Coordinates of C-alpha atoms and ligand atoms in Angstrom, one line a residue:
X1 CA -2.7 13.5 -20.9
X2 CA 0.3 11.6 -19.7
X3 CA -1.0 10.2 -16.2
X4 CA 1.3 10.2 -13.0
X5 CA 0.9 5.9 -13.4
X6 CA -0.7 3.7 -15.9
X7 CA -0.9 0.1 -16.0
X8 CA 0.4 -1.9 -18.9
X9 CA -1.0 -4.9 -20.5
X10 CA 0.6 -7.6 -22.6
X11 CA -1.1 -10.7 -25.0
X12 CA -0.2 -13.2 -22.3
X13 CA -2.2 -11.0 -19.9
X14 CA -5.3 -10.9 -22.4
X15 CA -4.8 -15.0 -23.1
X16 CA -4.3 -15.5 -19.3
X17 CA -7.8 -13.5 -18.9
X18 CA -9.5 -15.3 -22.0
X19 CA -8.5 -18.8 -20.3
X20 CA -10.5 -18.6 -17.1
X21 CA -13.7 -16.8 -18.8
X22 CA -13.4 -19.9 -21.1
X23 CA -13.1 -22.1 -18.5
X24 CA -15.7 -23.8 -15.5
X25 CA -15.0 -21.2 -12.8
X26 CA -15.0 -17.7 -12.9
X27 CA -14.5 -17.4 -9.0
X28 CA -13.9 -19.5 -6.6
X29 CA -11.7 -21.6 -9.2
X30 CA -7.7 -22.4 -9.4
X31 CA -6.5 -18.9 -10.2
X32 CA -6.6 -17.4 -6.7
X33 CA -4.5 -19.9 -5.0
X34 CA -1.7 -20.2 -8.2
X35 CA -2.2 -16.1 -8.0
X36 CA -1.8 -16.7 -4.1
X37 CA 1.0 -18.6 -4.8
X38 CA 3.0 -16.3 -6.7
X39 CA 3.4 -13.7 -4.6
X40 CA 3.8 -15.5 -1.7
X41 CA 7.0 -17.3 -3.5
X42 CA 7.7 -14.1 -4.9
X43 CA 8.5 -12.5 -1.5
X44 CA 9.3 -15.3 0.7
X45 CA 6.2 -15.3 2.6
X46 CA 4.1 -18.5 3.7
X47 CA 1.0 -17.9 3.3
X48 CA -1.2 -14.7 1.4
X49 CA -4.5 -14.1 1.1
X50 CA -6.2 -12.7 -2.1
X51 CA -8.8 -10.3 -1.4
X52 CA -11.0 -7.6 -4.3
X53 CA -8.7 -4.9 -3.0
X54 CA -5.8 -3.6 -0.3
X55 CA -8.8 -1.7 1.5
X56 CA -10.7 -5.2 2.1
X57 CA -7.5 -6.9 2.7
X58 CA -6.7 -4.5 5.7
X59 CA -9.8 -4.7 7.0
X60 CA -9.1 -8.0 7.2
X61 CA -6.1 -8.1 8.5
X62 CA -7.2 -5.7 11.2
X63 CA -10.3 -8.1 12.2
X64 CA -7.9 -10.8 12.6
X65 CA -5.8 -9.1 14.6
X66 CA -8.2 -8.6 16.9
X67 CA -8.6 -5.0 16.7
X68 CA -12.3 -3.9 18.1
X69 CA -13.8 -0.6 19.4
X70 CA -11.7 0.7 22.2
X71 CA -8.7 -0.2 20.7
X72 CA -6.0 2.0 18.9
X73 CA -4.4 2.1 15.2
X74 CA -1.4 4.4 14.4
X75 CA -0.8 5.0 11.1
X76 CA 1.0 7.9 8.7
X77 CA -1.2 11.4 7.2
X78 CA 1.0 10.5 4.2
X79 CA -0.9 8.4 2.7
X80 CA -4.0 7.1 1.1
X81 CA -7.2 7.1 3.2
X82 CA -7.4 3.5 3.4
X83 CA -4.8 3.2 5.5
X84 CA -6.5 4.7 8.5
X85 CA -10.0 3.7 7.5
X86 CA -9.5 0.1 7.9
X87 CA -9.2 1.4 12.0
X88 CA -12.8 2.9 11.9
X89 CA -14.1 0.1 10.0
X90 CA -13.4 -2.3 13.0
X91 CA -14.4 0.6 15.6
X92 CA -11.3 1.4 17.1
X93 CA -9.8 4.9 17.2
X94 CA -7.2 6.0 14.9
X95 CA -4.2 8.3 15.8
X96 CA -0.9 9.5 13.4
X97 CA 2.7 9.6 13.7
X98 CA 4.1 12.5 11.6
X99 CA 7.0 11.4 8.9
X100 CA 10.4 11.9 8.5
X101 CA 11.5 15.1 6.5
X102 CA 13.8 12.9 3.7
X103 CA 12.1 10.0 3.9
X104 CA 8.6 11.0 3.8
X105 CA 8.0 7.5 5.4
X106 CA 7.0 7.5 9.1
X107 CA 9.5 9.1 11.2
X108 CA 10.8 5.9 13.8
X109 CA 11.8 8.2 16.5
X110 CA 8.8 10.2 16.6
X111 CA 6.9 6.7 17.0
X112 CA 9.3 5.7 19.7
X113 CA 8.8 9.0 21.4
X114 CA 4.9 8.4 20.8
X115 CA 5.0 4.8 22.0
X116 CA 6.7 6.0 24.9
X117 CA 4.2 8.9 26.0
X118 CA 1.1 6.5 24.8
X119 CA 2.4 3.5 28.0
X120 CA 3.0 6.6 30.5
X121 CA -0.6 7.8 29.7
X122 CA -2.0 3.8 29.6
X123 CA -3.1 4.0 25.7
X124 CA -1.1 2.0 23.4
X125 CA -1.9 1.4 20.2
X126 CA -2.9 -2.8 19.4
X127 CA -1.7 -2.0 15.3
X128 CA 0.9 0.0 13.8
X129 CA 0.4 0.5 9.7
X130 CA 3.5 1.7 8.6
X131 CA 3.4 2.9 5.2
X132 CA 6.3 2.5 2.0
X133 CA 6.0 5.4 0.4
X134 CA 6.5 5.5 -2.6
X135 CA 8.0 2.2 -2.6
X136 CA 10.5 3.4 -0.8
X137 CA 10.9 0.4 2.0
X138 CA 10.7 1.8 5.3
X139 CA 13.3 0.4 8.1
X140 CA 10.6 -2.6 9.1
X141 CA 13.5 -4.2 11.9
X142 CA 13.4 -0.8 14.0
X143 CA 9.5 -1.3 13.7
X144 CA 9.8 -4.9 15.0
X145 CA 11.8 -4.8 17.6
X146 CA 9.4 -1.5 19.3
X147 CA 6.3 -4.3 18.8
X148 CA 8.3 -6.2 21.1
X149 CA 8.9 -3.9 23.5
X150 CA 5.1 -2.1 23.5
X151 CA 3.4 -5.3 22.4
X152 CA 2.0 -4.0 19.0
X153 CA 1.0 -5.8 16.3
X154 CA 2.3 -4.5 12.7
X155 CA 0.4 -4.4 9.6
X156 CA 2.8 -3.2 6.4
X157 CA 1.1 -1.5 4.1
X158 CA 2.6 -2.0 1.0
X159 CA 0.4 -1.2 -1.4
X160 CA 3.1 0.9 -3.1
X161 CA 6.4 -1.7 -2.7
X162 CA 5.7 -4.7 -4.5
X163 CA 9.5 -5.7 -5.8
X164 CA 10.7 -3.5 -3.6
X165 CA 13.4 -5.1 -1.0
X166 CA 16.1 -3.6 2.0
X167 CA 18.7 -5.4 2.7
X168 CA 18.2 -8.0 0.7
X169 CA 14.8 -8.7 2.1
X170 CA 11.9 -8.3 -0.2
X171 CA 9.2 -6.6 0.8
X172 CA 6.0 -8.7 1.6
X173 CA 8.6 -11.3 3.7
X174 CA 6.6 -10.4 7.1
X175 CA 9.9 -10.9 8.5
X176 CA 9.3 -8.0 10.1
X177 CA 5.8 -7.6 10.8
X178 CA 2.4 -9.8 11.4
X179 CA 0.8 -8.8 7.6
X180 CA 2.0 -7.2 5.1
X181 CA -0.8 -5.6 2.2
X182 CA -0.1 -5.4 -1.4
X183 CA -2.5 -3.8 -3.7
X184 CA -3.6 -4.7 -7.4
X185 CA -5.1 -1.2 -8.4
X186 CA -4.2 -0.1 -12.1
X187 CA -1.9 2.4 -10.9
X188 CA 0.4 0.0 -8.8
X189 CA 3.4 -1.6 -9.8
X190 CA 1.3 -4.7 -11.4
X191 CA -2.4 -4.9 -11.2
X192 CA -5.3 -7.3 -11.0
X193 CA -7.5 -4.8 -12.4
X194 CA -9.1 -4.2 -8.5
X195 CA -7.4 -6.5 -6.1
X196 CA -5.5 -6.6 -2.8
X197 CA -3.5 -9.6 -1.0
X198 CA -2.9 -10.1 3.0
X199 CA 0.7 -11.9 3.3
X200 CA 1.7 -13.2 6.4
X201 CA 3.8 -16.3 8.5
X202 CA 1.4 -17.1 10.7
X203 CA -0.9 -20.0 9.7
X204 CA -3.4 -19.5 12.0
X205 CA -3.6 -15.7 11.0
X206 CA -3.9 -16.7 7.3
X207 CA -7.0 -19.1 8.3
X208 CA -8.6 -16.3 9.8
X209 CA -7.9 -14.4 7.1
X210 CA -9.1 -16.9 4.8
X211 CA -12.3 -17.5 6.7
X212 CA -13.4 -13.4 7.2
X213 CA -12.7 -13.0 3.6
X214 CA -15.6 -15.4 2.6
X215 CA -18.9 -14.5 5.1
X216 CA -16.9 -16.7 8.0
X217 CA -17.8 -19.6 6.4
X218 CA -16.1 -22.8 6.1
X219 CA -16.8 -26.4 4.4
X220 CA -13.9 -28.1 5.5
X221 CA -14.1 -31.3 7.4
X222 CA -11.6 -30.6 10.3
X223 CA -12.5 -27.1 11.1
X224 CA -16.2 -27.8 11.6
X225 CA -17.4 -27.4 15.2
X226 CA -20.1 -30.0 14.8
X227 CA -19.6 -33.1 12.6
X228 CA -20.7 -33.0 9.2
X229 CA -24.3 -34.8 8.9
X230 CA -23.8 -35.0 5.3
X231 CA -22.1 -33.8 2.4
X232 CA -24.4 -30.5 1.9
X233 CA -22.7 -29.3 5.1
X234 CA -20.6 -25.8 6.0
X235 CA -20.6 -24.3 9.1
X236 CA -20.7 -19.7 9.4
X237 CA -18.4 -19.6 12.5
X238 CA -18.4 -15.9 12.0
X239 CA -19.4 -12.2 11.0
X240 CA -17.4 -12.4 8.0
X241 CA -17.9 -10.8 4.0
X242 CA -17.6 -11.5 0.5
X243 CA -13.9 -10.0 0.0
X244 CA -13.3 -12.6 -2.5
X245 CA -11.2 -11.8 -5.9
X246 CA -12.2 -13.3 -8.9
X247 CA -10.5 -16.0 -10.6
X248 CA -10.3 -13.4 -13.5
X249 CA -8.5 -10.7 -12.2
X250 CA -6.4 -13.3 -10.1
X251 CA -5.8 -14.5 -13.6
X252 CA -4.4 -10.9 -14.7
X253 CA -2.4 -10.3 -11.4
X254 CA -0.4 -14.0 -11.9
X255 CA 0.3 -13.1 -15.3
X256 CA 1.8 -9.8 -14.3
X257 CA 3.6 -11.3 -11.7
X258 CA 6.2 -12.3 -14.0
X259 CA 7.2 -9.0 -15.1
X260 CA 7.5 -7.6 -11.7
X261 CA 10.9 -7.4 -11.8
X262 CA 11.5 -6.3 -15.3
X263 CA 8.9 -3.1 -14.3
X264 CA 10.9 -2.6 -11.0
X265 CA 14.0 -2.0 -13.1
X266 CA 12.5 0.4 -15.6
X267 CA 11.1 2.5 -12.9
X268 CA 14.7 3.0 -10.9
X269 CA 15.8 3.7 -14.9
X270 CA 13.2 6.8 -15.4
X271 CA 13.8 7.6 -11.7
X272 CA 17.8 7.8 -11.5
X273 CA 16.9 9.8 -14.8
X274 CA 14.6 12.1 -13.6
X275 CA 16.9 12.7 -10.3
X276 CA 20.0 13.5 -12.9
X277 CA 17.5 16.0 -14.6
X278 CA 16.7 17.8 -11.0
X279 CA 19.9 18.0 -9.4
X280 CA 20.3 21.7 -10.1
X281 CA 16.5 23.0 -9.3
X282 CA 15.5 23.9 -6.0
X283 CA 13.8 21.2 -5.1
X284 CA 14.4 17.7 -3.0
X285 CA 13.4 14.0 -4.1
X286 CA 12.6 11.4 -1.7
X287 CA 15.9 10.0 0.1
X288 CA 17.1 6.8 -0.9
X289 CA 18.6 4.6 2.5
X290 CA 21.6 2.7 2.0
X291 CA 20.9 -0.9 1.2
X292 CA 17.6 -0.1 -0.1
X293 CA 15.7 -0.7 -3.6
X294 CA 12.7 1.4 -4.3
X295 CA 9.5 0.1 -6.3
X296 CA 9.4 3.6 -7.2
X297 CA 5.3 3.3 -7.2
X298 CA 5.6 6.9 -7.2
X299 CA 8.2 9.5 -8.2
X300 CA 7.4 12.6 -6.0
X301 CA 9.3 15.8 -5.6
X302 CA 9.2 18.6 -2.8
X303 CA 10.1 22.2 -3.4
X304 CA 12.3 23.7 -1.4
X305 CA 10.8 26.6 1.0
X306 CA 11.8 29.8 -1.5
X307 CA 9.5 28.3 -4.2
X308 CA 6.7 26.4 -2.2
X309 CA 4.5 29.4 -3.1
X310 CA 4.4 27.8 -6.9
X311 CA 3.3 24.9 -5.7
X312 CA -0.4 25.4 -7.5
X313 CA 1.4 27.2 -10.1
X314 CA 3.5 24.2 -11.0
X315 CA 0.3 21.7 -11.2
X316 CA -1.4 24.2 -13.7
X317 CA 1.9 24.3 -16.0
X318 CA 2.3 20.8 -16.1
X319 CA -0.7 19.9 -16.5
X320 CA -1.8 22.5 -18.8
X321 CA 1.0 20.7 -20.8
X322 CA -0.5 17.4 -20.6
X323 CA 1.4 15.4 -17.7
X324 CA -1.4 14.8 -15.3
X325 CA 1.0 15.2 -12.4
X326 CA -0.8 15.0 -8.4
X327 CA -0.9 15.0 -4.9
X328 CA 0.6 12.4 -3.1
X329 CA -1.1 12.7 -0.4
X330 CA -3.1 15.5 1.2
X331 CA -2.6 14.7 4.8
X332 CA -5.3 12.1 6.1
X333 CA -5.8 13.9 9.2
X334 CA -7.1 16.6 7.8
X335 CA -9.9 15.0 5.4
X336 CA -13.0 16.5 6.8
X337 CA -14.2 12.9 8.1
X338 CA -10.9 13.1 10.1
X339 CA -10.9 16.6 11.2
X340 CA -14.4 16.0 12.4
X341 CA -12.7 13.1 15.1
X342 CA -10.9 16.1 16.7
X343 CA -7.7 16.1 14.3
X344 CA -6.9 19.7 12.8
X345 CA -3.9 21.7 11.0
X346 CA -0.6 21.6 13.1
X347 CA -0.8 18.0 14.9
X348 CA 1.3 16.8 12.0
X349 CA 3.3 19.6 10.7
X350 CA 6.3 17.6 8.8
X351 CA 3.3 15.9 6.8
X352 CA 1.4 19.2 6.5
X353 CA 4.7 20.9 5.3
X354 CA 5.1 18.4 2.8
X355 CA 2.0 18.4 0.9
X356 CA 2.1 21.8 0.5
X357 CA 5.3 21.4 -2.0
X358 CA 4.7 17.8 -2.9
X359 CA 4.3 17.0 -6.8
X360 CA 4.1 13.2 -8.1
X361 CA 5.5 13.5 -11.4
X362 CA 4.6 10.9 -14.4
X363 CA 6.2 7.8 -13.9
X364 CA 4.9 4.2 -15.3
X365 CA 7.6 1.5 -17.4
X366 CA 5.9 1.9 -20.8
X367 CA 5.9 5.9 -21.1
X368 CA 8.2 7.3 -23.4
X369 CA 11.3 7.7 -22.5
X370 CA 11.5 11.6 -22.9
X371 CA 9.0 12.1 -20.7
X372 CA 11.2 12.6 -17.9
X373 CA 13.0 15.5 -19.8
X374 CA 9.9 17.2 -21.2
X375 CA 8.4 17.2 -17.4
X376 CA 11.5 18.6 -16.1
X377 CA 11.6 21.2 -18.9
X378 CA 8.4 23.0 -17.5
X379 CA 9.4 22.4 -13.9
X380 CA 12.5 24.2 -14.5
X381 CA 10.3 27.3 -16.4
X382 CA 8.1 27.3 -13.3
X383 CA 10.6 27.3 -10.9
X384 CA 13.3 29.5 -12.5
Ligands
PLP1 C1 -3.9 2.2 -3.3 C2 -3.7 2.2 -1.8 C3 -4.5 1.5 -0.9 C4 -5.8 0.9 -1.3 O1 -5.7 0.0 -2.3 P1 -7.0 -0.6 -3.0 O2 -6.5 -1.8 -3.7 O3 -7.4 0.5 -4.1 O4 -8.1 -0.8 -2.0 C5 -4.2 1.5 0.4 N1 -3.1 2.1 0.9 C6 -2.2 2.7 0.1 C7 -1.0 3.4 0.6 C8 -2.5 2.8 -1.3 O5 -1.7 3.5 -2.1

């Protein structure tokens, strides 16, 4: 079965991995922070915060925002459950703006027109998660500048957009926003095995961060509230948890770091490839923005509305001939932990619409490269 993503290992992942188990620390060692370090150079940010995966990492972020029970996050149905989740976990109530019909990122003027409603009726939302779909980078700036007016704070998830850029800006920058989350799942552009990373500007964020990821506690001399009586001495300042990533997955995720790029490239190959092989089906890929560059995490396809009803017809073709194709995503509102909040079918209709004709085809930089031809092949069978 040909998988709609699969991670890809190299020797000097294996010998980056070998080093640290051969080495004095398997956690807590030098790997996080040169892993840390990476990234952060990678996409311009100051500071990032390794964490065992995006879920912890928005938690995290979240916490350190200061978002509590009573508050409010606003996030997309299209996408994975973790990016609502992280809400709950810190109590706070979770809401949805729907997305945008080419884009399938968050639609910007149906959160404007939400923000707008939300300060007539007194109930803004504290965090905004907009999500790249895809890796398809979603217009952060127009984000921005609504947190200034409403006085949001924005966490990016980008769990899908690592080498991804717009306008020049890479992804992960936090020009844009207070955090921005990358994750290191297999299935992502490069992987730590499980692993996630907070990146953001703000130092005293990233301290936070720093401190919630490991139980709230810290040894270090000038952050203490009382003065060390002797060198045994750390200080829990508060509720925090063991988020931490290992030094041998960080060891993994540094090591791919340096093929980001190179996998960034063959993805937009396969995709420009599979769009070419498309172009006469009745069917719409994800729109590209001017000025943008895709990470192409995932390459999904809609069918148009005089074939949607082959939508399960399509999976069972495809996958009966080995591409393990998916759904990317059923619409988080209507998860039955969700619906059970209040949320039901119809509150989000361009999401709703979506993944009823959404297919993520197979797409990863080592897969052959007639893949794209051979998938298309039984799409066009189903479809014609
Ligand atoms: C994969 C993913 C996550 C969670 O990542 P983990 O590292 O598995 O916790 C969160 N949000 C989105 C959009 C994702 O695709």
């Amino acid at each position: 079965m040909i998988s709609y993503g699969r991670q890809d290992i190299t020797e000097d992942d294996l010998r980056a991995v070998e080093e640290v188990l051969r080495s004095d620390f398997l956690t807590q060692g030098p790997a996080v922070p040169r892993f840390e370090a990476r990234v952060a150079e990678r996409c311009g940010a100051r500071h990032a915060v390794a964490m065992n995966s995006a879920t912890s990492a928005l938690h995290v972020a979240c916490l350190a925002l200061g978002l509590g029970p009573g508050d409010l996050l606003w996030t997309v149905p299209n996408t994975f459950v973790a990016s609502a989740n992280c809400g709950r976990y810190c109590g706070a109530d979770v809401d949805f703006v729907d997305i945008d019909r080419d884009t399938w990122n968050m639609d910007t003027a149906a959160l404007a027109d939400k923000l707008a409603r939300a300060r007539a009726a007194g109930r803004l939302p504290k965090v905004v998660v907009p999500v790249h779909f895809a890796g398809q980078p979603i217009d952060q700036e127009r984000i921005w500048a609504l947190a200034q007016e409403y006085g949001f704070k924005v966490i990016e998830d980008a769990s899908h957009a690592i080498g991804a850029a717009r306008n020049g800006e890479a992804v992960g920058s936090c020009r844009w926003s207070h955090v921005t989350i990358f994750s290191f799942h297999p299935v992502k552009i490069i992987t730590s095995g499980e692993g996630g990373m907070a990146l953001t500007n703000d130092a005293a964020l990233a301290e936070h961060m720093v401190l919630l990821r490991s139980h709230g506690i810290t040894r270090e001399a000038e952050r203490l509230e009382s003065p060390a009586p002797g060198p045994w001495y750390y200080e829990q300042q508060m509720l925090g948890f063991n988020y931490r990533m290992t030094d041998i997955h960080a060891a993994l995720g540094a090591s791919q770091v340096a093929r980001l790029d190179g996998y960034v490239a063959r993805r937009n190959e396969l995709a420009l490839e599979y769009r070419a092989l498309l172009a006469a089906l009745p069917l719409q890929c994800q729109a590209v923005e001017p000025g943008s560059l895709s990470s192409y995490h995932l390459f999904a396809v809609q069918l148009g509305e005089g074939v949607a009803d082959r939508h399960a017809r399509l999976f069972d073709r495809l996958r009966s001939a080995g591409f393990g194709v998916n759904l990317h995503y059923m619409p988080v509102h209507l998860q039955p932990y969700y619906r059970r909040l209040g949320f039901k079918a119809g509150d989000f209709p361009v999401a709703e619409a979506y993944a009823q004709a959404a297919v993520t085809l197979p797409l990863f930089p080592t897969m052959d490269a007639d893949v794209p031809r051979c998938v298309v092949e039984v799409v066009a069978a189903t479809l014609g």
